[in-house]
């Protein structure tokens, strides 16, 4: 095709927004229509997004489908969108999750259906934008736009007990982090502007600049890195910034938890790969011990907390803390395997934890409880449910043949290449992970049906199965044939690794330490 | 040539003359034909719009490349981009307030004609502040504005709180005017001049360590601090905001604050640039205090007018960040923020008026309960204002804050910006509480909103401004940047 090219990225980003605006013109009591329109809009967005991997140049590390329009030239802001191997699968994941979010709310959401779908679609636009924006101002706008709908989703449709608390806690934590990141962005903007003479928020331009670094905590690059870190670490969430997560997850409606786990947490890890690593490579290397410590803490702490949870949803929320610790550990191995595994594991975690939240939601719709004690022996009553739960659980604990295995394996290889100790801790996390998941499954699914009222529970209907099937297909696809996924991200990841290797020379350059200097001086005086 | 008088110079002040004349006609109408409410309303709106047209007409040559500011009446009256910018903000605010008032005044029993006439007089006063080329013009503008507002605050004659507001504001206002005058007289004594340029020129030659100069600066800071409610001179403000008729509160919060900022910029940047080092330190502390105390106390409010009062104190704190950062970037950020602030705050107050009916006073946060379900459009508008006040994209408040922060970072005030960041998080808490009440609370039986068309138009206009400037800020940023030239060396 020559001449006019479709602004594909703009379409997949703003189509949901257009759908949201369309919803405003539908009467609020036509709930069926509202649901169908939302499903069609998200479905079409998914179909269009499929064109992205199909026409993506797998051999290129550069950004593709780039669109560029001037927006606020006075301060150097442009509308720039682009996609590379790192963001490609996250965009596809977002596109896949959204129709599922609509589907899983079909019967669960009966109040204020119009606003609910409006917020879902609005959030869809924000999430797409975060992964596609290549201008810091634009990125920040999308980053914040995601918060507002999520706040309302938790606050209005959440579990009545503590939804207000959870909603404001989520909003406050993430907003605080974001605004600190904004200061980091501004610092980069002014520094690069002074260096190059043109002030711009264009991320590609800002990446070309190298920012001053020295092995002191207070050097420019380290401080900016920390500003970004705060925002991303809260979003991931990394230990000890994770406390908003269990509350938000537990109180959110199923679709909210699904999106939160599948996409919103990835915004944090994506931020690290996209910005912190390639823009501030020296600072990244400087903070490796710090990051790895936090990640290992998260892996083990998250898993231990899971073991004592009474509430199934809270358990899965804490398992996210542990799994995201894994993603961070792989990332900060800072080598090919670790990074690839980390990015793949982002997608995997999105798929499998998303599916787990769906599974909790399905049972909650039936028994109106999330307590493990209220379940037990359900697989005899609901065999389809039990089967899908089992597959998802195996995906989550990384059984070979399913997606989780590939990601965890790569992360372990990456970590092992740096230090066998890291790999050891990571493996213990996997073992604990298998323990709490299997135990959860055993307590809820196996054995006799302990509660009389659970005996007549209906199994999943077609719509409910359809919410899980796409995810299950993806489990197997990534698990059995991960090559296309890894191949697409390889050049982009290679570029990041190369940049880090360059930085390593700077960081590990033999600088005389104060002690050495003294020693040398003493020698000289002798 | 200073000292000469050219009758044609009056034409430079045509917008003010025009608006004052309209105000006088409205005043005459109010006793000649008191029943003709519609005439007075139309005339007032027409007066404001007409003045706007005159201003734009005067602004076109100024904003052309090579357009130079005009100074008439021996330099006491300036027509520059800075003045035009602020005057447009005042007119937007006045227009919004008139639209809000049209059905509100009869509801609360305020005499219509006098109200509009005094409102317009107050606007004329503000316009003189913006154009003030020496301390006296500025002072007279300030008094014209303030005295009009004292009257407006007490317009609810039978309402105790309104009386309290008027008296409190009068006493505080008179006191602060006295302090400003004292500062002016000290400056005059030191430099022998009243014009900003002459003062600045003299200060360049004299010994700057003179304690009287410092005293003058402190006096002026305190005086203007009272006018725009900088902590610790803010105590009166919440009571005044709560007691005054809501339309007047909106006027106070938007137009009068903007005028105070204009005065502050004129005096400190115009007359005292040589001691910028001194007042920057002072305002650094004041900015940090103002935003923190404003936001923290706002969290505890149940009355939305009081909450917005503290929020406006906090926003003045943000504005001061740009003032402290200084330079073209900082001052243009102040200008831009004042414009943005006008839209979002006027919008929020319009929402309070919207809630007021014959039976419900509508000034408690609980009165917003359930609005999201019963009146989704109104609630959505309020959410947009609240998000903008918090500074969340894609609203104008975000761009304003972004621009202020970038000015502060570029000038190296990282700590002050960090304080502002923490404050942003605090403010989220109380702004979102209103949203929470609207969407998660239960609506009382028969919740009704004002059916006033002009009020709806005011809300729509404010939404348009808040979202429009938020999504397409380019043009407005350029105007704000252009408007500081001439004020800064």
PDB file of C-alpha atoms in Angstrom, chain A residues 28 71-75 112 115 119 137 140-141 144-145 148 151-152 155-156 163-164 168 171-172 175-176 179-180 182-183 186-187 190 201, chain B residues 329 372-373 376 387 392-394 398 402-403 405-406 409-410 417-418 421-422 424-425 428-429 432 435-436 439-440 471 473-474 477-478 481:
ATOM      1  CA  UNK A  28     -29.554   4.762  30.446  1.00  0.00           C
ATOM      2  CA  UNK A  71       0.505  19.788  19.645  1.00  0.00           C
ATOM      3  CA  UNK A  72       1.862  22.488  21.965  1.00  0.00           C
ATOM      4  CA  UNK A  73       4.951  23.762  20.130  1.00  0.00           C
ATOM      5  CA  UNK A  74       5.489  26.569  22.650  1.00  0.00           C
ATOM      6  CA  UNK A  75       6.776  24.092  25.194  1.00  0.00           C
ATOM      7  CA  UNK A 112     -25.511   2.292  36.563  1.00  0.00           C
ATOM      8  CA  UNK A 115     -21.477   4.971  33.586  1.00  0.00           C
ATOM      9  CA  UNK A 119     -15.472   4.354  32.492  1.00  0.00           C
ATOM     10  CA  UNK A 137       3.639  15.054  28.111  1.00  0.00           C
ATOM     11  CA  UNK A 140       1.758  11.590  31.405  1.00  0.00           C
ATOM     12  CA  UNK A 141      -1.695  12.605  30.239  1.00  0.00           C
ATOM     13  CA  UNK A 144      -3.205   9.998  34.716  1.00  0.00           C
ATOM     14  CA  UNK A 145      -6.303   9.502  32.607  1.00  0.00           C
ATOM     15  CA  UNK A 148      -9.869   8.517  37.238  1.00  0.00           C
ATOM     16  CA  UNK A 151     -11.113   5.305  40.977  1.00  0.00           C
ATOM     17  CA  UNK A 152     -14.764   5.378  40.061  1.00  0.00           C
ATOM     18  CA  UNK A 155     -15.576   3.459  44.411  1.00  0.00           C
ATOM     19  CA  UNK A 156     -18.982   2.945  42.823  1.00  0.00           C
ATOM     20  CA  UNK A 163     -14.694   0.548  48.590  1.00  0.00           C
ATOM     21  CA  UNK A 164     -14.335   4.231  49.375  1.00  0.00           C
ATOM     22  CA  UNK A 168      -9.044   6.859  47.493  1.00  0.00           C
ATOM     23  CA  UNK A 171      -5.819   7.194  43.721  1.00  0.00           C
ATOM     24  CA  UNK A 172      -3.659   8.918  46.343  1.00  0.00           C
ATOM     25  CA  UNK A 175      -1.163  10.199  41.990  1.00  0.00           C
ATOM     26  CA  UNK A 176       1.606  11.008  44.408  1.00  0.00           C
ATOM     27  CA  UNK A 179       3.484  13.822  40.210  1.00  0.00           C
ATOM     28  CA  UNK A 180       6.960  13.024  41.489  1.00  0.00           C
ATOM     29  CA  UNK A 182       6.419  14.602  36.525  1.00  0.00           C
ATOM     30  CA  UNK A 183       9.208  16.454  38.322  1.00  0.00           C
ATOM     31  CA  UNK A 186      10.686  18.177  33.836  1.00  0.00           C
ATOM     32  CA  UNK A 187      14.247  17.786  35.072  1.00  0.00           C
ATOM     33  CA  UNK A 190      15.302  21.105  31.018  1.00  0.00           C
ATOM     34  CA  UNK A 201       9.262  16.230  25.368  1.00  0.00           C
TER      35      UNK A 201
ATOM     36  CA  UNK B 329       8.685  31.315  32.300  1.00  0.00           C
ATOM     37  CA  UNK B 372     -24.291  11.589  39.846  1.00  0.00           C
ATOM     38  CA  UNK B 373     -27.374   9.436  39.576  1.00  0.00           C
ATOM     39  CA  UNK B 376     -25.485  13.025  35.536  1.00  0.00           C
ATOM     40  CA  UNK B 387     -10.217  17.200  38.437  1.00  0.00           C
ATOM     41  CA  UNK B 392      -5.364  15.952  36.499  1.00  0.00           C
ATOM     42  CA  UNK B 393      -5.217  15.812  32.700  1.00  0.00           C
ATOM     43  CA  UNK B 394      -6.758  16.459  30.262  1.00  0.00           C
ATOM     44  CA  UNK B 398      -3.213  20.160  34.778  1.00  0.00           C
ATOM     45  CA  UNK B 402       2.491  21.543  34.805  1.00  0.00           C
ATOM     46  CA  UNK B 403       3.602  24.907  33.552  1.00  0.00           C
ATOM     47  CA  UNK B 405       6.091  23.259  38.096  1.00  0.00           C
ATOM     48  CA  UNK B 406       8.234  23.441  35.008  1.00  0.00           C
ATOM     49  CA  UNK B 409      12.130  23.286  38.237  1.00  0.00           C
ATOM     50  CA  UNK B 410      13.822  25.338  35.566  1.00  0.00           C
ATOM     51  CA  UNK B 417       7.950  21.979  43.870  1.00  0.00           C
ATOM     52  CA  UNK B 418       8.114  18.904  46.059  1.00  0.00           C
ATOM     53  CA  UNK B 421       3.512  17.821  44.842  1.00  0.00           C
ATOM     54  CA  UNK B 422       2.617  16.714  48.342  1.00  0.00           C
ATOM     55  CA  UNK B 424      -1.483  18.083  45.141  1.00  0.00           C
ATOM     56  CA  UNK B 425      -1.931  14.695  46.757  1.00  0.00           C
ATOM     57  CA  UNK B 428      -6.955  15.200  45.717  1.00  0.00           C
ATOM     58  CA  UNK B 429      -8.355  13.893  48.944  1.00  0.00           C
ATOM     59  CA  UNK B 432     -12.447  13.684  45.325  1.00  0.00           C
ATOM     60  CA  UNK B 435     -16.969  13.455  43.680  1.00  0.00           C
ATOM     61  CA  UNK B 436     -17.413  10.526  45.992  1.00  0.00           C
ATOM     62  CA  UNK B 439     -21.525   9.348  42.858  1.00  0.00           C
ATOM     63  CA  UNK B 440     -21.636   7.160  45.899  1.00  0.00           C
ATOM     64  CA  UNK B 471      -6.608  19.888  25.460  1.00  0.00           C
ATOM     65  CA  UNK B 473      -3.356  24.990  25.464  1.00  0.00           C
ATOM     66  CA  UNK B 474      -1.007  26.142  22.716  1.00  0.00           C
ATOM     67  CA  UNK B 477       0.240  29.608  26.472  1.00  0.00           C
ATOM     68  CA  UNK B 478       1.521  31.748  23.669  1.00  0.00           C
ATOM     69  CA  UNK B 481       4.057  34.219  27.280  1.00  0.00           C
TER      70      UNK B 481
END
